[in-house]
Amino acid sequence: MKTIKLLALLFVSAIILEGCNEKPAHPTEGGSIPPPKIIIDVQEAEDMYHRYGKDIAPILEKNNPNLKATRSLSIDYKTLKDYIAFIDQEANKTEITGLRIYFAKYDDSQNDGRATVFLNPIMEAGAIGDLRDDVSFAIKTEDGKSTAVPVGKLIKKPTTGSNRADLTMTIQNGVQSLAANDFPWSPPPNSDPDDYQ
């Protein structure tokens, strides 16, 4: 009887251990990747796009009758992959917790003052209560040692009169910016029947 119980226990243990040895979520060569949890269906995307066009775009256009609100931007896939590889390389030992997308606007003399976005990797910077505090960062190099530094420590805040921040250049005083905006952005054609309406 003890032998049967021992064999049953070993059998159950083997099943449990095998269950712990499941395949990773990202398969190796030739395997299929399941959709990430952030994927939304096409109709939900269309509804969100339509709400922006109905609720937000008119407000932007009302303030400037000559402006057609930016509705979308396209980023070349290879350029985006190269950017991600670059920030991975520059971040070195800093864990990138995400990629923040900032809404921005060109100067009126550039790109007709259109709205745009820029990207910046983020890192964990502690916590505020129960929430993790992630901040955008750049890489600062001093004495041959590179360190991730929150961008807020590298810029002067805009003054109320000028509304302009004195930003560091791409590489200035040993600082490597990781903010990206000079992609070959291209707005899609207006009313493309094969795109979101």
Phi, psi and omega in degrees: 000318179297325180295318180295317178297318180295317178295319178297318179296317178297320180297312179297319178298319180296320179295316180297315180296322178294323177297328178286346184260040182290160179291149178293158180297327178261109185291161175280190186314134173081352182275168180263140178259125178289155180298136177293160183295342182279352181291131175248157181284164185300319181294321178296320178297317179298317180297317179296316179299317181295318179299320177299315180296328182275321188258327187256310184306317180298326178295316179295318182287332180296322180289339180213098185300338180273358185261134170256117185303135175292124182257335179195163175225146177248139178241129176302128185301314181295320178298319179295317177297319178297320178298314180297319177297321180295314181292327174298315180297313184289324182294335177052257184265359179279130179281120176279118182267349180177183177232117182268138177250118180259135173278138186212178179218135174291158171298150183303335181277354182239129178051038178057024179066023184293159173288152178209186173225158166225156185250148174208135176292154178238155178226160178288136181233031181109206181216150173243102186066234180270356184263137175288137180256108177259140179228152173290149182220162173233174180250124179251132180244123176226133179052039177077002180249126180262137181222141174283130182230132176304137183298333179299337178274354184250350184240158171265134181294151178299143174275156182296329180286318186263335184054034181229131175270141174273091185276153174287156176285176181309308171232111181213134181052040178076017181252126175258111177292148174243007179284135183238127174216337184279044173284162172282071181299142173213117177294144178290160178299147178297139174052044175288117184296345180264009182238177176298142184253000000 
